[in-house]
Coordinates of C-alpha atoms in Angstrom, one line a residue:
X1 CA 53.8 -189.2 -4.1
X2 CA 51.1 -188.4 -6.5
X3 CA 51.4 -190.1 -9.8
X4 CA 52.8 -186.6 -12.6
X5 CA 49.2 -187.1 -14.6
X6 CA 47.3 -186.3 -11.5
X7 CA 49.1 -182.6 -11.1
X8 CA 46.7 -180.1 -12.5
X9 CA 48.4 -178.0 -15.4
X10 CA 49.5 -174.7 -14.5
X11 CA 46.6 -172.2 -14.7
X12 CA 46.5 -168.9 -16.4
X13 CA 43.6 -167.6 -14.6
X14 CA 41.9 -164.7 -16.6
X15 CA 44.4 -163.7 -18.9
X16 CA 44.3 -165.3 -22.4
X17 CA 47.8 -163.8 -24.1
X18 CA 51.3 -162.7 -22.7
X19 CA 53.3 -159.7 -24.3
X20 CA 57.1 -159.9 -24.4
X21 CA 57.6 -156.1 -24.5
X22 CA 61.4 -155.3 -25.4
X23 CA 63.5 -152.3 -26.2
X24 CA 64.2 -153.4 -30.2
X25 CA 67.3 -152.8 -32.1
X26 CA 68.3 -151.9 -35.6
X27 CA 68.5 -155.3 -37.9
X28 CA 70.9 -153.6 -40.8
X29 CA 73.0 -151.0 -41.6
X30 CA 69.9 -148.6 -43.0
X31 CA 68.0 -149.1 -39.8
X32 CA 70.3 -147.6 -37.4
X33 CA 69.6 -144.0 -37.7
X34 CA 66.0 -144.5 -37.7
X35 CA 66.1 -146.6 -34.9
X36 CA 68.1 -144.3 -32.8
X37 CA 65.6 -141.6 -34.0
X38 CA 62.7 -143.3 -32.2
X39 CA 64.9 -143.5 -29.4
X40 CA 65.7 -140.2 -29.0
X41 CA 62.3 -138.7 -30.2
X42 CA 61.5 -135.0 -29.0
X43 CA 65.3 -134.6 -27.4
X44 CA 66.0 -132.9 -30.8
X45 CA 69.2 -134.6 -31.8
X46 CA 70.5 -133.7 -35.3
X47 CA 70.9 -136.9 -37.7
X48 CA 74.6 -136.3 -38.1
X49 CA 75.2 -136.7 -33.9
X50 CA 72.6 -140.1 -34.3
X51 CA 75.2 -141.0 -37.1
X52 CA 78.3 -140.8 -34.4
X53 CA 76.1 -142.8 -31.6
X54 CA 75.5 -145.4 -34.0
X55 CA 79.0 -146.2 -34.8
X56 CA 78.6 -148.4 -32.0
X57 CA 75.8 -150.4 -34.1
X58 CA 78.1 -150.1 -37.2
X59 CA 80.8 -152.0 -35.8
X60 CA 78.4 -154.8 -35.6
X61 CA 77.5 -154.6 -39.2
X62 CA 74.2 -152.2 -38.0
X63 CA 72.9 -155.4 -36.5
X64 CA 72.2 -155.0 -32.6
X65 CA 71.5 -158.7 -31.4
X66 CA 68.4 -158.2 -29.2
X67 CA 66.0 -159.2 -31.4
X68 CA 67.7 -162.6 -32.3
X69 CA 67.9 -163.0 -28.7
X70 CA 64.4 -161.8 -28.1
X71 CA 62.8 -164.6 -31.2
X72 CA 65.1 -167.1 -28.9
X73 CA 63.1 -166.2 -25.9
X74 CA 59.9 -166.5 -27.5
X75 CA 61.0 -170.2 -28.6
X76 CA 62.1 -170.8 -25.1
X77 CA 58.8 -169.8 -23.2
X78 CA 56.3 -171.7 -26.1
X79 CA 58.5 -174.6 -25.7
X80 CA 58.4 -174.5 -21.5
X81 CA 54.4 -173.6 -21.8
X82 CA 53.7 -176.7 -24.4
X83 CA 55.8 -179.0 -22.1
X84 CA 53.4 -177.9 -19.1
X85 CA 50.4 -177.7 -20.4
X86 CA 49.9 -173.9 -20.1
X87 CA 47.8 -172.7 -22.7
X88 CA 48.7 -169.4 -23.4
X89 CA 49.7 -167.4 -26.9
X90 CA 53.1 -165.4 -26.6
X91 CA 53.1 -162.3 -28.5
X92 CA 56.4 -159.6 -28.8
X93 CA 56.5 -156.1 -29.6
X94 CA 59.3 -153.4 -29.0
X95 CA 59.2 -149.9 -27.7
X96 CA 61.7 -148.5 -30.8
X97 CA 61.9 -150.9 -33.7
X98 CA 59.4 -153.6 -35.1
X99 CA 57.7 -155.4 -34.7
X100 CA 56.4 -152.4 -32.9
X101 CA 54.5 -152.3 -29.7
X102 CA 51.7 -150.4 -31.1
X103 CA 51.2 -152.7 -33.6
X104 CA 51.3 -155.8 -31.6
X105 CA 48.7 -154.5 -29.4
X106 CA 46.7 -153.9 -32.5
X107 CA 47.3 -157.4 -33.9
X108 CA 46.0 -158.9 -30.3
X109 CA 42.7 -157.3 -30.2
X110 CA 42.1 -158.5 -33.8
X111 CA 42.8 -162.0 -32.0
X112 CA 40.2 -161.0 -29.3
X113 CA 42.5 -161.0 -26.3
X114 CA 41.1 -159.3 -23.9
X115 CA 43.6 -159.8 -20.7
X116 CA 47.1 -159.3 -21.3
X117 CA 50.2 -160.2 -19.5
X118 CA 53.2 -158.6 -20.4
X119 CA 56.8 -159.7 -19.3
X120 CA 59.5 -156.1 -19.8
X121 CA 63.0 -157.4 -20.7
X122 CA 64.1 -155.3 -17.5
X123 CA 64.3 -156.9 -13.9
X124 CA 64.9 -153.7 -11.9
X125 CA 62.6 -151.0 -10.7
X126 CA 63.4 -147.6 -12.7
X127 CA 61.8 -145.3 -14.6
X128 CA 63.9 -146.6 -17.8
X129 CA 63.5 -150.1 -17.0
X130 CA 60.1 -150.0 -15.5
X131 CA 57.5 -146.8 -16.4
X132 CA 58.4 -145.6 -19.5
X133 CA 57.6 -149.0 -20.6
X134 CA 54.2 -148.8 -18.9
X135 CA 53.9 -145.3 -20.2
X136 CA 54.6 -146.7 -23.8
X137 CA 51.6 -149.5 -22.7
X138 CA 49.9 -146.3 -22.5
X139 CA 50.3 -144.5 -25.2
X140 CA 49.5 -147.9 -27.1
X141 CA 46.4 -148.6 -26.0
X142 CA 45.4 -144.7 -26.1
X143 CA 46.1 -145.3 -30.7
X144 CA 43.9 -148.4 -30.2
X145 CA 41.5 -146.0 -28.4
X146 CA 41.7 -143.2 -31.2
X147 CA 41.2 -145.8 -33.8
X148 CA 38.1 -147.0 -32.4
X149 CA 39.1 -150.0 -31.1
X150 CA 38.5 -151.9 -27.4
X151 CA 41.9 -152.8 -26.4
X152 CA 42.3 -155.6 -23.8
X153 CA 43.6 -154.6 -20.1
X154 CA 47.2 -155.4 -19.3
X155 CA 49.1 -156.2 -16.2
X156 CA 52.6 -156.6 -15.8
X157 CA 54.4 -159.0 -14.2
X158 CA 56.2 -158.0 -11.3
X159 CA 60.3 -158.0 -11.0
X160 CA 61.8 -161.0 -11.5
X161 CA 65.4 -159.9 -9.9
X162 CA 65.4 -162.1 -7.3
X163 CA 63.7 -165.1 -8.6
X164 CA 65.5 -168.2 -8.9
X165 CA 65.1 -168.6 -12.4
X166 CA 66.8 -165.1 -13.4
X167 CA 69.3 -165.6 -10.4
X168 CA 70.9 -169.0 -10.7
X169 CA 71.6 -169.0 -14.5
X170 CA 74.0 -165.9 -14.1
X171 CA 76.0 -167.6 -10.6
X172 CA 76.7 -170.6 -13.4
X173 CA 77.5 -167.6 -15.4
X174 CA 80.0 -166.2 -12.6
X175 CA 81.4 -169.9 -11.9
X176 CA 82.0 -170.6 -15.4
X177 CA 84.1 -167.4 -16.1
X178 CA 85.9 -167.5 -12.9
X179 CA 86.8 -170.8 -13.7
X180 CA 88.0 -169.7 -17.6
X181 CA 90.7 -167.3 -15.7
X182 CA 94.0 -168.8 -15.6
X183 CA 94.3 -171.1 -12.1
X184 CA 97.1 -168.4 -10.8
X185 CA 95.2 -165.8 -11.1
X186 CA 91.6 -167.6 -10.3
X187 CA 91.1 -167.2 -6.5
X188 CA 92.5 -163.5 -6.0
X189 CA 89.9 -162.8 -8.7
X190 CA 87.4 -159.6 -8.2
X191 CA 83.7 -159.6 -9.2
X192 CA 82.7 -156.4 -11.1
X193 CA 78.8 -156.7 -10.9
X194 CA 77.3 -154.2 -14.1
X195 CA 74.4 -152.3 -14.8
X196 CA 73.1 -149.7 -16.4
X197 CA 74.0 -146.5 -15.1
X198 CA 71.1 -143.8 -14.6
X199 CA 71.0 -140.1 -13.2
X200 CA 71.2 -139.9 -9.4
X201 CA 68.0 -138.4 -9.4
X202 CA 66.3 -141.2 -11.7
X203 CA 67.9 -143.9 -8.9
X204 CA 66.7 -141.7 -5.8
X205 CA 63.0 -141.8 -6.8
X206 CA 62.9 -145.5 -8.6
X207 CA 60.5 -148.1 -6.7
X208 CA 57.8 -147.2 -4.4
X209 CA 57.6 -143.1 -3.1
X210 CA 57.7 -144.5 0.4
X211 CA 61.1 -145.9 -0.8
X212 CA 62.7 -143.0 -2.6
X213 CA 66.1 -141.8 -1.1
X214 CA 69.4 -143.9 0.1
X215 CA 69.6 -145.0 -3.1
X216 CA 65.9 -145.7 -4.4
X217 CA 64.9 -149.6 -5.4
X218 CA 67.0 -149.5 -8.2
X219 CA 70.6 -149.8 -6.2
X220 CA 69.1 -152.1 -3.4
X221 CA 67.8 -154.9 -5.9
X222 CA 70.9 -154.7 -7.7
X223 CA 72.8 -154.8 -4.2
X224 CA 70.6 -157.8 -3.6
X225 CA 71.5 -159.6 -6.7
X226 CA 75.1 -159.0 -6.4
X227 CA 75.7 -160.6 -2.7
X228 CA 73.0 -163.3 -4.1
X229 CA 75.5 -164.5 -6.3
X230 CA 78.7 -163.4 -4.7
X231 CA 77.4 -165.7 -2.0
X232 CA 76.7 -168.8 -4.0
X233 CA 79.9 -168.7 -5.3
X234 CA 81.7 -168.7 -2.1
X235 CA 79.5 -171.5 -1.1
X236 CA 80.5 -173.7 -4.2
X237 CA 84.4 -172.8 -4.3
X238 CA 84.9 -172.3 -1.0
X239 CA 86.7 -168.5 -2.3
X240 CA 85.1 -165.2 -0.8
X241 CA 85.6 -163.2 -4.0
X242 CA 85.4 -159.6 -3.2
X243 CA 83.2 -157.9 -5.6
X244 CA 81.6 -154.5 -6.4
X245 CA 78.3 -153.1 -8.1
X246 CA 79.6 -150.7 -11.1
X247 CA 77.7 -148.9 -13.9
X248 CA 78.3 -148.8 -17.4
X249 CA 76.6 -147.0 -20.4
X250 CA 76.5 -143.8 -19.4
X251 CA 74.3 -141.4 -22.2
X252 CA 73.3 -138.3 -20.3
X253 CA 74.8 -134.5 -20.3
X254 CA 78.3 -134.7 -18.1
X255 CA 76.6 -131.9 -15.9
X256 CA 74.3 -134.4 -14.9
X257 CA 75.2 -137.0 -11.7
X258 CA 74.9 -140.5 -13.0
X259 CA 75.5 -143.4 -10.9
X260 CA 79.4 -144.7 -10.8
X261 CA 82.1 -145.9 -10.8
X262 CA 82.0 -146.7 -14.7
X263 CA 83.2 -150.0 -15.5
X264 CA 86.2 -148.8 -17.2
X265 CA 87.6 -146.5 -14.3
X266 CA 86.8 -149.7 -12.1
X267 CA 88.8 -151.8 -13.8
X268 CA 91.9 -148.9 -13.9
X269 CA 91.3 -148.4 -9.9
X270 CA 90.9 -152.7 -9.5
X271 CA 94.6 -152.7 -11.5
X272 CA 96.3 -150.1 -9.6
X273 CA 95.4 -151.5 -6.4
X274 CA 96.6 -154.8 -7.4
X275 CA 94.0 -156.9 -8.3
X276 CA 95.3 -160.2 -10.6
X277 CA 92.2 -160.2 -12.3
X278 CA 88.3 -159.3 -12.9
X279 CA 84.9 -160.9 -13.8
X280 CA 82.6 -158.6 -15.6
X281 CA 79.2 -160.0 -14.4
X282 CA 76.5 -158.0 -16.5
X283 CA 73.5 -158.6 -13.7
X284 CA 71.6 -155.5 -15.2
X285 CA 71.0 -156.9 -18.6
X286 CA 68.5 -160.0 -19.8
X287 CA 70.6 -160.6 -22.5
X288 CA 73.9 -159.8 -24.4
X289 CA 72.5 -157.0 -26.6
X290 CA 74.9 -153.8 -27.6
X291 CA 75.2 -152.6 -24.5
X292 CA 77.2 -155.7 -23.6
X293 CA 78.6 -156.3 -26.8
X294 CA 80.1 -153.1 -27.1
X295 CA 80.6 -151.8 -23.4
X296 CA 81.9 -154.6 -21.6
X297 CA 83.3 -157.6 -24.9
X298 CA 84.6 -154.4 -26.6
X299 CA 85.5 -151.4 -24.4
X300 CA 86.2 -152.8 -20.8
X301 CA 87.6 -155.6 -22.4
X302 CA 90.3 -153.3 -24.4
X303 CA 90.8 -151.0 -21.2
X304 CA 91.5 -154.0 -19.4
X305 CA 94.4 -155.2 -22.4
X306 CA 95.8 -151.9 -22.1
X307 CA 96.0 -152.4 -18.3
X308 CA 97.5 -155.9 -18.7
X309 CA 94.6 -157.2 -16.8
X310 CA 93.2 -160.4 -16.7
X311 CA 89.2 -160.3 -17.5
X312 CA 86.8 -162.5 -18.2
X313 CA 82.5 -161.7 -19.0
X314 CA 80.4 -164.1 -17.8
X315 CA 76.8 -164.6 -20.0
X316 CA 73.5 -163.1 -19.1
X317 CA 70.4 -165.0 -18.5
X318 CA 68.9 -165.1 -22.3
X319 CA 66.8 -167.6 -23.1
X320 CA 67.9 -170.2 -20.1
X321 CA 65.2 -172.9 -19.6
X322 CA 65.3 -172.0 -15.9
X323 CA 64.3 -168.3 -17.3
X324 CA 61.3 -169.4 -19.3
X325 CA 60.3 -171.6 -16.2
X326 CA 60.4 -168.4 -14.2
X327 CA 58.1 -166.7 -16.3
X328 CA 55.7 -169.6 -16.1
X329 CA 55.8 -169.1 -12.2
X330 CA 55.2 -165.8 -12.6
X331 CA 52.5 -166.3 -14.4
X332 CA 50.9 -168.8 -12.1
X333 CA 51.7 -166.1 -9.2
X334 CA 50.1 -163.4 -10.8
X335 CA 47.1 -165.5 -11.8
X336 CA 46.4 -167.0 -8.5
X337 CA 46.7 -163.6 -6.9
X338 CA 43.7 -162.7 -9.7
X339 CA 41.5 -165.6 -8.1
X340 CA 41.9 -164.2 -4.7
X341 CA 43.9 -167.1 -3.3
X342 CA 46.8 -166.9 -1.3
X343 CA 50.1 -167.2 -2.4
X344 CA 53.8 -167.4 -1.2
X345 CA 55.9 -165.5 -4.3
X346 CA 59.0 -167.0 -5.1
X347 CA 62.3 -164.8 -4.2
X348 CA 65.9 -165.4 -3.1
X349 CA 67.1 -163.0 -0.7
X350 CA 66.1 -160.5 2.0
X351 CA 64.1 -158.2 0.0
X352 CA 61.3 -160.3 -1.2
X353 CA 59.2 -160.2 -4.0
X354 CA 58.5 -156.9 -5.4
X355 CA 54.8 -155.5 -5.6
X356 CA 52.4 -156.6 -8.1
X357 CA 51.1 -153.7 -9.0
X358 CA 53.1 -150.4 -9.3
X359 CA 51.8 -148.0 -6.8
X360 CA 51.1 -143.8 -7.4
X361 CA 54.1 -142.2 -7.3
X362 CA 56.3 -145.4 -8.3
X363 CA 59.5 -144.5 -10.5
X364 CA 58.2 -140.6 -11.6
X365 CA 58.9 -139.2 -14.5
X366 CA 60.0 -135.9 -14.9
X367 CA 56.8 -135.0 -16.2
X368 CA 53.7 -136.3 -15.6
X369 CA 52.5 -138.8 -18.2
X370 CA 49.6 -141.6 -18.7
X371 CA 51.2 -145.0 -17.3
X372 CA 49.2 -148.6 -17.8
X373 CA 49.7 -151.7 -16.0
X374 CA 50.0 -149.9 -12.4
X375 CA 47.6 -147.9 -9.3
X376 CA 47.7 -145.5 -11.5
X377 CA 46.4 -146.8 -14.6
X378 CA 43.6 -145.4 -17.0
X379 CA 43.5 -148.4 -18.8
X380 CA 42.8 -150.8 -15.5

């Protein structure tokens, strides 16, 4: 075995920086309406319907918790980088609320970076979770472009659903609430697997056009994910939990088909059918921001009182050690493909390793709009 100092450090290739591009969320009271404002810009909300939606942020004194979460990620990934010897800045920006992506961007050609990583908090192919934050990348680097600035190129790595890293911290997540339930009710437990829900349409068309319909990408990496896990934990237990993949947040016109069941008519349909008792697994989400907080800790979790039904949440990935080391191999990945050289990406499960590079046609928007980081790309 060759002695630790003789393995070469891991190896960036051409890019000099990597982005941590995020959602953002309100930090106070003051900032929620403006924050939901950039959310919602051109849908033409009035202030005093913004006022309502944040209610949810107000119950949390105005204070959603992704950005916390997200300065705890940044620690995690500068701490696994220094411990390996990968020599690589880590910069963060958000789509809706500072320290905004624009002016991140901004801040990293002033350091001269010229080849840019950037690592979406959002696992799944969609257009929410995937191109609109490349068409944000866009609209970015277009403001550098108008100010007379050179902004460096930017790649994103690919989806991290079924890596390891992401996948293993949320089956201890699983075990650990399953094993909180009280022992009566422990084995006859059911596994609600959550994610965001998103308009049929939006789910049909998500991944690759050759992919579109049955579903999209969107469903089968979830799907993936789910037995993933549902799977370890029979192996480790030695109980076949039955589970199901259920949606949750739900913020489109009722017209509209979203994906379903919502969580909270799951957990009334689980009850009536005789269930003893549920795990919330929130496989959707990178971390415990609102949409967990309030949606599953708060909402499911009274609906589930009411019932007189036993649930337990178990904890998202965050800011695992095993995460930040996944990002690392991702990095390696992406950089070795960039030299040319063959590589074997790591993934659990029959699906694979998703593309590197978003193809034409991946995710659509509704309408056409510049996207970076993909086929497609005017900034490649």
């Amino acid at each position: 075995m060759p002695d630790a100092l003789d393995v070469p450090p891991p190896d960036a290739g051409p890019y000099d920086a990597l982005l941590l591009l995020s959602f953002g969320g309100p930090e106070g009271p003051e900032d929620v309406v403006p924050f939901l404002e950039n959310v919602t810009r051109g849908r033409g909300i009035p202030r005093e319907r913004l006022k309502e939606v944040g209610q949810h942020y107000f119950l949390f004194g105005g204070v959603s918790p992704i950005n916390e979460q997200n300065r705890e990620l940044l620690d995690a990934l500068r701490k696994d980088f220094a411990e390996h010897g990968l020599d690589l800045p880590v910069y963060w920006g958000n789509r809706n609320w500072q320290p905004y992506l624009t002016d991140t961007l901004r801040e990293m050609t002033a350091d001269g970076r010229r080849r840019v990583l950037v690592l979406a908090t959002s696992a799944y192919a969609s257009y929410s979770g995937c191109r609109q934050y490349r068409e944000n990348l866009a609209d970015a680097l277009a403001t550098l472009e108008a100010e007379g600035l050179e902004p460096p190129r930017v790649d994103k790595l690919r989806h991290y659903f079924n890596h390891p890293g992401f996948v293993e911290p949320m089956t201890e997540g699983v075990l650990r609430a399953l094993a909180d339930l009280p022992e009566e009710v422990r084995d006859g437990a059911h596994i609600a697997f959550t994610t965001h829900s998103i308009p049929l349409t939006a789910a049909d068309t998500s991944g690759p056009a050759e992919g579109h319909g049955d579903g999209g990408a969107y469903v089968r990496q979830h799907l993936e994910v789910a037995r993933l896990i549902a799977d370890a934990v029979r192996e480790r237990t030695g109980v076949d939990h039955p589970w199901q993949l259920v949606y949750q947040s739900r913020s489109g016109a009722p017209h509209i088909p979203w994906l379903e069941p919502d969580i909270c008519d799951h957990l009334e349909e689980r009850h009536a059918a005789g269930v003893p008792a549920v795990v919330m697994a929130p496989i959707g989400f990178v971390s415990d921001h609102m949409e967990v907080l309030y949606d599953l800790d708060t909402e499911a979790t009274a609906k589930a009182a009411e019932l007189g039904l036993p649930v337990r949440r178990s904890a998202t990935v965050g800011a695992d050690p095993r995460f930040a080391a996944a990002v690392r191999e991702l990095i390696e990945e992406r950089a070795a493909t960039e030299r040319g050289e063959r590589v074997t990406p790591c993934a659990l499960g029959a699906l694979g390793a998703s593309h590197d590079l978003c193809p034409v046609g991946c995710c659509p928007a509704r309408a056409p709009r510049p996207a970076a980081a993909g086929a497609d790309s005017p900034y490649a």
